[in-house]
mmCIF file of C-alpha atoms in Angstrom:
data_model
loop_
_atom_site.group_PDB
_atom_site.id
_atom_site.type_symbol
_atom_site.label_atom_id
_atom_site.label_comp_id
_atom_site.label_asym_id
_atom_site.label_seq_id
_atom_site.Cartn_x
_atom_site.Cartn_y
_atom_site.Cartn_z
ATOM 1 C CA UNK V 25 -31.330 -66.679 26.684
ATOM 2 C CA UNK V 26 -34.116 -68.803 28.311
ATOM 3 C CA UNK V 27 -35.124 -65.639 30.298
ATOM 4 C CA UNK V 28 -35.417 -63.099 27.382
ATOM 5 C CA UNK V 29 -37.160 -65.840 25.232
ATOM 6 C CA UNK V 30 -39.454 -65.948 27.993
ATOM 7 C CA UNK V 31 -40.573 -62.489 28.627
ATOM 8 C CA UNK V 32 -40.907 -62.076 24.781
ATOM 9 C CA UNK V 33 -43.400 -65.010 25.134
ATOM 10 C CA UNK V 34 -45.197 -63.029 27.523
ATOM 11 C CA UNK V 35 -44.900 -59.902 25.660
ATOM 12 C CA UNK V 36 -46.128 -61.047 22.437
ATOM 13 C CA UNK V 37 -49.186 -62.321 24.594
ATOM 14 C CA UNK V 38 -49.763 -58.845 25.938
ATOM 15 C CA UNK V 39 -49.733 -56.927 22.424
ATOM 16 C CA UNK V 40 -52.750 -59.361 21.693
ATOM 17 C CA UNK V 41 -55.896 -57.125 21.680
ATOM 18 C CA UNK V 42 -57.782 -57.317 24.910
ATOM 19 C CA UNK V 43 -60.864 -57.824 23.323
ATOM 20 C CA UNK V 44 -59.994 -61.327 22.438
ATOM 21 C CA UNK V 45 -61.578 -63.875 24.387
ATOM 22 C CA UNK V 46 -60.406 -67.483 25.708
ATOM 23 C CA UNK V 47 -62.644 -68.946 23.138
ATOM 24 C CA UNK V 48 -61.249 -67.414 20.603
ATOM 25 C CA UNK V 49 -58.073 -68.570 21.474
ATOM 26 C CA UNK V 50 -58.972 -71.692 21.882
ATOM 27 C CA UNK V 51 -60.136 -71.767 18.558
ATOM 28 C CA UNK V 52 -57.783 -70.592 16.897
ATOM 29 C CA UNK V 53 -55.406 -73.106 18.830
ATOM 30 C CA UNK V 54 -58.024 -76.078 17.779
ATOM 31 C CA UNK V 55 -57.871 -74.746 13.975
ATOM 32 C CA UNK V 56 -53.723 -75.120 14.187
ATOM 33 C CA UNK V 57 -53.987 -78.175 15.759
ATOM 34 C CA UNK V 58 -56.366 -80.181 13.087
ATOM 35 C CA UNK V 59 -54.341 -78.862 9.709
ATOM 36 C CA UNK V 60 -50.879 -80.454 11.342
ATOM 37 C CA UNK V 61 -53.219 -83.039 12.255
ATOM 38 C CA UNK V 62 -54.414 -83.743 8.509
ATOM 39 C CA UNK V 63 -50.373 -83.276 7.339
ATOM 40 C CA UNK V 64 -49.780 -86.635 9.067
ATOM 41 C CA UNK V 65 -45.810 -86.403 9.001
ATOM 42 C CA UNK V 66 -43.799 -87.015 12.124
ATOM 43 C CA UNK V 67 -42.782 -83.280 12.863
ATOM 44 C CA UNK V 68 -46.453 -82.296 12.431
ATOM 45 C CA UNK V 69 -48.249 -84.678 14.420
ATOM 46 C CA UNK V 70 -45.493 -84.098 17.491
ATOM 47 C CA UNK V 71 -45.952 -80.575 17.149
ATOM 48 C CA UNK V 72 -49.523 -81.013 17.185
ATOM 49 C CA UNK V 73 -49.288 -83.241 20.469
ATOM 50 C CA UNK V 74 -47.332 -80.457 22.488
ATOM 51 C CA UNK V 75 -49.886 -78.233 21.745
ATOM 52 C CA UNK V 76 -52.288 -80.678 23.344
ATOM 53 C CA UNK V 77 -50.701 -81.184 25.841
ATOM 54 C CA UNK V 78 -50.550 -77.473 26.924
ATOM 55 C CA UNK V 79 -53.954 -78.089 26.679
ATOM 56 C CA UNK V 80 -53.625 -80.765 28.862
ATOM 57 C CA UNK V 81 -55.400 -83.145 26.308
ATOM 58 C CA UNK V 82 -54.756 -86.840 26.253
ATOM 59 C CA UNK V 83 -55.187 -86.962 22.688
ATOM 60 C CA UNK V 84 -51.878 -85.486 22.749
ATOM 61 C CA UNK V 85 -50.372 -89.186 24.017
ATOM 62 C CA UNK V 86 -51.888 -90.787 20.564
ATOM 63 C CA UNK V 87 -50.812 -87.941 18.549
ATOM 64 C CA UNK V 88 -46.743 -88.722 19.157
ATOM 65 C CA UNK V 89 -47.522 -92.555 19.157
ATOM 66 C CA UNK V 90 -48.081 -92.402 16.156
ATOM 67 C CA UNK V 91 -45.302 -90.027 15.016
ATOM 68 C CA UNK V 92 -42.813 -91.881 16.643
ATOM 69 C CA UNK V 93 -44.304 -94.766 14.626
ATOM 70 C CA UNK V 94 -43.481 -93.380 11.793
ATOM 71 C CA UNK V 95 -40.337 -91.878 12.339
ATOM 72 C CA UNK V 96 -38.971 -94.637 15.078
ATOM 73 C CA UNK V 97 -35.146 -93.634 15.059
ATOM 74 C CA UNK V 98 -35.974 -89.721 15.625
ATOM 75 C CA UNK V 99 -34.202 -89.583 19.153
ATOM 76 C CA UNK V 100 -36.067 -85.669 19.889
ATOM 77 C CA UNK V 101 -39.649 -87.216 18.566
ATOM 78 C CA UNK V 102 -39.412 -90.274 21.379
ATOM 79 C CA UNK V 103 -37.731 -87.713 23.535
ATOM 80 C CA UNK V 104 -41.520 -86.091 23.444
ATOM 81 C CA UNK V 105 -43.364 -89.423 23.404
ATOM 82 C CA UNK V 106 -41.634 -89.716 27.183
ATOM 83 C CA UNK V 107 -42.340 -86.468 28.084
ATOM 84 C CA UNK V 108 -46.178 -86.699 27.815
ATOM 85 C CA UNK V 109 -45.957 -90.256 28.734
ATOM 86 C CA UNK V 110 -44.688 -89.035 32.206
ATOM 87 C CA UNK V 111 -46.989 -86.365 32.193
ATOM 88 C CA UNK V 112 -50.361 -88.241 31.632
ATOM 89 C CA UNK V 113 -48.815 -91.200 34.040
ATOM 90 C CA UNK V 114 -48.946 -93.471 30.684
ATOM 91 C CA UNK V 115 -48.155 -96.948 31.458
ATOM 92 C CA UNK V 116 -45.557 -97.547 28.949
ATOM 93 C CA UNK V 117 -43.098 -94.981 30.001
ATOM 94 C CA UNK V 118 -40.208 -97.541 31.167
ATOM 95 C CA UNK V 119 -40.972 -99.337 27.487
ATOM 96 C CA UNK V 120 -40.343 -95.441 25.621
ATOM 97 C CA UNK V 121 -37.281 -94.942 27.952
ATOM 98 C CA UNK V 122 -35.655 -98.028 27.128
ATOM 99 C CA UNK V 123 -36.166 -97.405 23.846
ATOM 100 C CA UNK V 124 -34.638 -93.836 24.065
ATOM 101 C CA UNK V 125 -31.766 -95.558 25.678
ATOM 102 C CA UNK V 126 -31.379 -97.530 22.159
ATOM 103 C CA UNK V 127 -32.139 -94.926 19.919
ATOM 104 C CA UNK V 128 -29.491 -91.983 21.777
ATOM 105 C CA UNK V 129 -27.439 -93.784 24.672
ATOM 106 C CA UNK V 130 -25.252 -90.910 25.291
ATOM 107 C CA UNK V 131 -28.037 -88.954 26.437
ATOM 108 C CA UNK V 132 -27.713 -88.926 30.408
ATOM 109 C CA UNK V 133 -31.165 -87.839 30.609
ATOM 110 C CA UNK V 134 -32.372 -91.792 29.756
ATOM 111 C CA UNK V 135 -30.759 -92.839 33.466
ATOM 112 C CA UNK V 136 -32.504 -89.900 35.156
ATOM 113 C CA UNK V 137 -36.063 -92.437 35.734
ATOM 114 C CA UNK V 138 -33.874 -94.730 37.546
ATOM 115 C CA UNK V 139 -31.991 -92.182 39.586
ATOM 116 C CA UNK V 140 -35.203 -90.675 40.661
ATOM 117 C CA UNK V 141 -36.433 -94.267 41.669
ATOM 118 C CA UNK V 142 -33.356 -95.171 43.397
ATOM 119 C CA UNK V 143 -32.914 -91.642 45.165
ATOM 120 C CA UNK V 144 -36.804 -92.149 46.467
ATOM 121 C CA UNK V 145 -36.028 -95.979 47.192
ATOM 122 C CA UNK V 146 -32.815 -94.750 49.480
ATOM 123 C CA UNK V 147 -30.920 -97.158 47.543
ATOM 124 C CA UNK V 148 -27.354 -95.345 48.322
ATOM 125 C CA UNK V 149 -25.496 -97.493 46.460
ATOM 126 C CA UNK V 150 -27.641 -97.558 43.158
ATOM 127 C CA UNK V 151 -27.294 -93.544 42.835
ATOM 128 C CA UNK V 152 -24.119 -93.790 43.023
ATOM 129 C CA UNK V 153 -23.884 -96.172 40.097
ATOM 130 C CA UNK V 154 -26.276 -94.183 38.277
ATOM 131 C CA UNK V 155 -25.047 -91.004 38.178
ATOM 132 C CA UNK V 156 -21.458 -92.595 37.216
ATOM 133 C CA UNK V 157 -23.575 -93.419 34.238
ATOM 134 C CA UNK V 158 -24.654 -89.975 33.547
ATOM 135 C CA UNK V 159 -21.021 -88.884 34.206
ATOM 136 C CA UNK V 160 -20.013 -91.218 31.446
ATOM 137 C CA UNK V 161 -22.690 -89.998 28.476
ATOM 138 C CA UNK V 162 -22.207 -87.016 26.425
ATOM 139 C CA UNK V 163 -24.475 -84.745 27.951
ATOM 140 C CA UNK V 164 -27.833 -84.184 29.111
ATOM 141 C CA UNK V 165 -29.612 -83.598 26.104
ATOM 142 C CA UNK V 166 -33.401 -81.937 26.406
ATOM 143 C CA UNK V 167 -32.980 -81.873 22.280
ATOM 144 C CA UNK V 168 -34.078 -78.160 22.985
ATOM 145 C CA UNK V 169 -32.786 -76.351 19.615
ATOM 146 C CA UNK V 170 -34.244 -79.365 16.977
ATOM 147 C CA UNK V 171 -37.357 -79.805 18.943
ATOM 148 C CA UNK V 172 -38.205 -75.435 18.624
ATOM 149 C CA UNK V 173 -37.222 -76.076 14.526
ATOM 150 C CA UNK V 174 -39.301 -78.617 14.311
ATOM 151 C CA UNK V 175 -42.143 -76.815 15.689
ATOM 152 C CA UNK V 176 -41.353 -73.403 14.384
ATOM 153 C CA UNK V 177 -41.366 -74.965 10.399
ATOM 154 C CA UNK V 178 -44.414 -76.950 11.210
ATOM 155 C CA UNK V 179 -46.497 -74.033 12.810
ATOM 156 C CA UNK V 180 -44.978 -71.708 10.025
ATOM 157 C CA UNK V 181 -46.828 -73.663 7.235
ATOM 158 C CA UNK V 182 -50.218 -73.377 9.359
ATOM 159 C CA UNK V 183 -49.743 -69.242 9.579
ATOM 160 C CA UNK V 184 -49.757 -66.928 12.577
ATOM 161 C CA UNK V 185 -48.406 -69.137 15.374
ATOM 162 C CA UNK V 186 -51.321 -69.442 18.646
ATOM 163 C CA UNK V 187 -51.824 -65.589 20.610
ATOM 164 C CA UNK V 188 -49.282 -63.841 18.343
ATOM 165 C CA UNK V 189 -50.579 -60.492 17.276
ATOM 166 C CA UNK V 190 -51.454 -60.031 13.447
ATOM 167 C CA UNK V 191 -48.898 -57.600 12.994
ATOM 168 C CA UNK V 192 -46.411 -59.999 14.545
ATOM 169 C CA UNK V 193 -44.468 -62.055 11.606
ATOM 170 C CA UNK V 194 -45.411 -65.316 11.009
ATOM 171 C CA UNK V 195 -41.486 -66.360 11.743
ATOM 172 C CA UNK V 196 -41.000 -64.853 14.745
ATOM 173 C CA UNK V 197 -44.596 -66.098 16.108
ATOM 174 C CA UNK V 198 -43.937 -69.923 15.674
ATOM 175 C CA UNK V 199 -40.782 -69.574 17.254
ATOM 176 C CA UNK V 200 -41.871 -67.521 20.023
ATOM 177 C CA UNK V 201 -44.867 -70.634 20.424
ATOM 178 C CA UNK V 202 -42.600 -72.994 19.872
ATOM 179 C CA UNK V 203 -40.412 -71.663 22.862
ATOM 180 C CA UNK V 204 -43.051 -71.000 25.419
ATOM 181 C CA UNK V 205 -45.002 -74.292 24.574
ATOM 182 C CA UNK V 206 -41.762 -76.532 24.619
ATOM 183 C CA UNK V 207 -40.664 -75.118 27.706
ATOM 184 C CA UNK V 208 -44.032 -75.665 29.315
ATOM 185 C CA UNK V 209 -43.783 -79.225 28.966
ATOM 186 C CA UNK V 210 -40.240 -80.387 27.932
ATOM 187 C CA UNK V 211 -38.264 -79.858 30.928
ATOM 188 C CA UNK V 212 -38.471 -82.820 33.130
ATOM 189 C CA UNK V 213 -37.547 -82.934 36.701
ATOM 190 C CA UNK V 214 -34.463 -82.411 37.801
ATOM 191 C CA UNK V 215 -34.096 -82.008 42.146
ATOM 192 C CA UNK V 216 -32.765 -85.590 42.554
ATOM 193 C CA UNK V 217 -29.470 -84.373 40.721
ATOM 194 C CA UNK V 218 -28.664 -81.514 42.983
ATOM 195 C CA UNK V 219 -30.046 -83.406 46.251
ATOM 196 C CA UNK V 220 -27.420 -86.370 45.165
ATOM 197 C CA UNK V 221 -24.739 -84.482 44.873
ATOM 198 C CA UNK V 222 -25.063 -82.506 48.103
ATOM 199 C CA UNK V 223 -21.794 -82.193 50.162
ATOM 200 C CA UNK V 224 -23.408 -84.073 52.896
ATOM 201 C CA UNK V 225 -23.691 -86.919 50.119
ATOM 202 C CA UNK V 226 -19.987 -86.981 49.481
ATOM 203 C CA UNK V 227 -19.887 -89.583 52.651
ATOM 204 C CA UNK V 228 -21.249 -92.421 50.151
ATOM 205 C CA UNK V 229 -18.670 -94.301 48.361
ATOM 206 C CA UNK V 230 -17.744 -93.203 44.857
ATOM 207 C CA UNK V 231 -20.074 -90.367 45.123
ATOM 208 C CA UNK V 232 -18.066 -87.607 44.833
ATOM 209 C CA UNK V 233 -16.443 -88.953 41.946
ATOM 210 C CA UNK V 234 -19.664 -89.729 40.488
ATOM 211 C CA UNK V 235 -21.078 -86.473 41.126
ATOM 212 C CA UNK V 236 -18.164 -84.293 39.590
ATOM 213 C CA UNK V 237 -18.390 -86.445 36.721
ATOM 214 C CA UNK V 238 -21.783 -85.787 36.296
ATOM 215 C CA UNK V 239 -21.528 -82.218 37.195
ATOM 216 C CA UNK V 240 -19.056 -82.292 33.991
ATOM 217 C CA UNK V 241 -21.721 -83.111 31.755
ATOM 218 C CA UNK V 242 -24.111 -81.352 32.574
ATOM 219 C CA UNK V 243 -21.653 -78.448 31.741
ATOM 220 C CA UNK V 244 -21.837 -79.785 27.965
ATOM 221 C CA UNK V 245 -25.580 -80.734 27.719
ATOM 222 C CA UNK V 246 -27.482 -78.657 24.935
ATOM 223 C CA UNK V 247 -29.229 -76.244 26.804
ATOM 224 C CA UNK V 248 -28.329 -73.244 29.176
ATOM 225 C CA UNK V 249 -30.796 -74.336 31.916
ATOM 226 C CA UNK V 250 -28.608 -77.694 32.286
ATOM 227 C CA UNK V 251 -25.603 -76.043 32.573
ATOM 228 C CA UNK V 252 -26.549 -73.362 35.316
ATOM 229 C CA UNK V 253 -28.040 -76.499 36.929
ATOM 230 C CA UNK V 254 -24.233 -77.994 37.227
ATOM 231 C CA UNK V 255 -22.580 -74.632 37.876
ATOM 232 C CA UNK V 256 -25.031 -74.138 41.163
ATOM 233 C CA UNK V 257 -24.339 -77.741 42.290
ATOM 234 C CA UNK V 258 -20.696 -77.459 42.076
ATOM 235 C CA UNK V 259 -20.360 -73.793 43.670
ATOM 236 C CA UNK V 260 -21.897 -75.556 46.496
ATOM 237 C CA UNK V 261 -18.912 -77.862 47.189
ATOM 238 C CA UNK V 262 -16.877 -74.921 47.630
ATOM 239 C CA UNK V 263 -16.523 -72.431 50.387
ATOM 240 C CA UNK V 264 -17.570 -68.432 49.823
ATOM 241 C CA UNK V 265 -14.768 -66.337 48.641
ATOM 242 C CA UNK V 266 -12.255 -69.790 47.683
ATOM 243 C CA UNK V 267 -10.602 -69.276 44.446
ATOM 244 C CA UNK V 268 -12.829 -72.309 43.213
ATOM 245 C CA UNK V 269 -16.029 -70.871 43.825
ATOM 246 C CA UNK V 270 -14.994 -67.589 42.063
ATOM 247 C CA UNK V 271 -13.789 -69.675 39.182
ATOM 248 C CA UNK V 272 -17.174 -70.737 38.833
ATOM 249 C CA UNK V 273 -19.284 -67.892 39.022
ATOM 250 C CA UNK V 274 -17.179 -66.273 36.296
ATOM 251 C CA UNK V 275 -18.299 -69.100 34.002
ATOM 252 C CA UNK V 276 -21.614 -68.245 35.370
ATOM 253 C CA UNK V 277 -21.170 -64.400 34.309
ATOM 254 C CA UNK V 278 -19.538 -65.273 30.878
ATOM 255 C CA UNK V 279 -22.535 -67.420 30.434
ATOM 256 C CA UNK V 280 -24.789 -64.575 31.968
ATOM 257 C CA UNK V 281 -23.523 -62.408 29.424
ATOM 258 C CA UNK V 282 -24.257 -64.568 26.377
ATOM 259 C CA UNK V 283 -27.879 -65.604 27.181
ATOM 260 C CA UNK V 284 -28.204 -61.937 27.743
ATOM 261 C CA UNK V 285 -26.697 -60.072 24.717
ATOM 262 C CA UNK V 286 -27.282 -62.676 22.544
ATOM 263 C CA UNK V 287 -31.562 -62.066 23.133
ATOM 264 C CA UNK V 288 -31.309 -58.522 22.562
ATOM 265 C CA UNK V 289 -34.487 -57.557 20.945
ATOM 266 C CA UNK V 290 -33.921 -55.072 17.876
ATOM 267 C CA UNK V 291 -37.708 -54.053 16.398
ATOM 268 C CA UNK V 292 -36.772 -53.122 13.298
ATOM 269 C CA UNK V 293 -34.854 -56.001 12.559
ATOM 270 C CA UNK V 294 -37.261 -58.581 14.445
ATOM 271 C CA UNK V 295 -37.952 -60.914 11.476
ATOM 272 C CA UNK V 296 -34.292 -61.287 10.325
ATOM 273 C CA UNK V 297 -32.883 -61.747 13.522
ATOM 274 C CA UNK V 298 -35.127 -64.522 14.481
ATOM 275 C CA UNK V 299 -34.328 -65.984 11.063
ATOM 276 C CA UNK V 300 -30.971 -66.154 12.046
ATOM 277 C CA UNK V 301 -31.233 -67.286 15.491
ATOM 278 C CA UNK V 302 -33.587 -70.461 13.745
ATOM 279 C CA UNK V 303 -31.264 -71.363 11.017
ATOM 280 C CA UNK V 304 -28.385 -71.375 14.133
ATOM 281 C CA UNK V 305 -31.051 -73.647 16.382
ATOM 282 C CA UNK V 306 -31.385 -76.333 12.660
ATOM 283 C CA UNK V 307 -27.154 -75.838 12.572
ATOM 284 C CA UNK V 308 -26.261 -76.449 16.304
ATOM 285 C CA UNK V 309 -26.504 -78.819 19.020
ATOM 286 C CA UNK V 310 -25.738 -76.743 22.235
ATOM 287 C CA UNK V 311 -28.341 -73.684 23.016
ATOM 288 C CA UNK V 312 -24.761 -71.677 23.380
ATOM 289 C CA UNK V 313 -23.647 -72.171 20.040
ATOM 290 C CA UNK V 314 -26.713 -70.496 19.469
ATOM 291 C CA UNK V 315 -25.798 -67.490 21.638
ATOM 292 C CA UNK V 316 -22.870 -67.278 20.343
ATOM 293 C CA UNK V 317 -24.414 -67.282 16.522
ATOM 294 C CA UNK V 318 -26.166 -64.446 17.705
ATOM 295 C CA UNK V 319 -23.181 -62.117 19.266
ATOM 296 C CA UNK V 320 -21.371 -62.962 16.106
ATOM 297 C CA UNK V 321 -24.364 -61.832 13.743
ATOM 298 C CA UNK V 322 -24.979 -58.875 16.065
ATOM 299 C CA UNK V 323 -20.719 -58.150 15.918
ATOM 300 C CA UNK V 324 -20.055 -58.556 19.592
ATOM 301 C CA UNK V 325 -17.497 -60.011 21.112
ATOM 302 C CA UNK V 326 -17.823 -63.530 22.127
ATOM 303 C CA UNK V 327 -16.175 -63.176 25.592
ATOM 304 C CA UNK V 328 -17.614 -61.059 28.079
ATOM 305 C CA UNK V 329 -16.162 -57.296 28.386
ATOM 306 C CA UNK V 330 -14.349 -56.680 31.666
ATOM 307 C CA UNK V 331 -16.767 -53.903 32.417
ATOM 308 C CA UNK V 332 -19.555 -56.220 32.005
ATOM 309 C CA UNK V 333 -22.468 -56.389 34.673
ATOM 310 C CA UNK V 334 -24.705 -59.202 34.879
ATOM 311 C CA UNK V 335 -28.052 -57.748 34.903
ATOM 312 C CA UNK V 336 -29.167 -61.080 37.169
ATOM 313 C CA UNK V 337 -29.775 -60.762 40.751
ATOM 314 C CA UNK V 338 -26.493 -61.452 43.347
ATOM 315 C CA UNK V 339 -24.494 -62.338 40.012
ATOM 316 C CA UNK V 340 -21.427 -59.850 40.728
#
């Protein structure tokens, strides 16, 4: 879905008429940014902060301070106060992890600081360990669906979302922002995963076992990206044309096919669909469950027609 969402983002941008300058965007950006600002609730001032921070201001760092101070057990809100912390190289970003640890300890994304640290340290041993951790968490959890409602109802009650045209409804235009700013910023690092869990890793003790249990949840994090993540790691272990490695690139085509039919873009129905695909995001943990919302609104089967293509590049 990622993909779709993505090219709608740039889309949308495109319709905008050409006439309108960077300055206009800007303020028009700086005008949503000061009335969630002067709301002063949790939700608004994050929101607010994000779009900072795609401004690359370090306001934005005070901003969800201060929401997270007021809403201190909101696991998605301190999720973004260690986003931007790692992003403006704030000094407190082992003091916000720990306290994400606290707040949401099945989220395997809390050990991923250390792992990075131990992978760059060449401390064998300690990745090992860590990604064990991971293995033993519920997921990897980017908070992806509550953090685009959050944003979408906040920017909603400001009006047209940032560089959506005025014909564009208001709905679909502070999801649409919500998406493109959120996955701008939100998505954190991830290369020391896959270089862990290498087959020319597997000669450290306990990795393998490590690694396919981290590999396993990834598979039931909350968003897509996560889980193509641990299908390409584990097709690697396997050789081309085994009857493991095809087992896994039909998972990727069944997931291929819900990201994909589950985006379609119907005009005429634009503002209801979106609706429907936001009220599924506030209902449902997993991006997928989302997708699948979607094929089941739209009538279409949930599992992917034998006749299927993936319309993705080497997929079948």
């Amino acid at each position: 879905m990622r993909f779709r969402l993505l090219l709608l983002v740039a889309s949308l941008a495109g319709c905008t008429d050409a006439s309108r300058t960077a300055r206009e965007f800007d303020a028009q950006r700086d005008g949503q940014i000061g009335a969630l600002i002067a709301r002063d609730t949790p939700q608004s001032l994050a929101t607010a902060s994000l779009l900072l921070n795609f401004k690359t201001n370090p306001e934005s760092q005070a901003l969800i301070d201060r929401a997270v101070s007021m809403a201190p057990a909101r696991a998605e809100i301190i999720y973004v106060q260690w986003r931007e912390c790692a992003f403006h190289k704030c000094a407190d970003a082992e003091k916000i992890i720990e306290r994400l640890k606290a707040i949401d300890p099945d989220n395997g994304l809390a050990w991923l600081p250390e792992l990075n640290a131990a992978k760059e340290g060449k401390s064998e041993a300690e990745v090992t360990r860590l990604l064990a951790r991971i293995g033993a968490t519920r997921g990897l959890t980017l908070y992806w669906n509550s953090l685009i409602a959050m944003m979408a109802d906040a920017l909603r009650e400001n009006g047209a979302s940032i560089g959506a045209p005025a014909s564009n409804p208001r709905l679909v235009g502070s999801v649409v922002t919500a998406i493109g700013v959120l996955a701008a910023v939100g998505i954190p690092p991830l290369q020391s995963l896959g270089k862990a869990c290498r087959l020319d890793q597997f000669d450290q003790p306990g990795r393998r076992a490590a690694c396919e249990a981290m590999t396993a949840r990834l598979m039931e994090s909350d968003t897509v990206i996560m889980q193509g993540l641990g299908l390409s790691i584990q097709e690697k272990w396997w050789p081309e044309g085994g009857a493991e490695r095809e087992r896994l690139r039909a998972q990727r085509r069944q997931f291929d096919y819900l990201m994909f039919e589950s985006s379609r873009e119907r005009v005429l129905h634009m503002n209801r669909d979106w609706a429907v695909r936001l009220e599924a995001m506030r209902n449902f943990r997993r991006e997928q469950d989302v997708e699948r919302a979607m094929l089941i609104f739209y009538h279409e089967p949930l599992e992917r027609p034998v006749n299927w293509k993936s319309p993705y590049p080497r997929r079948d």
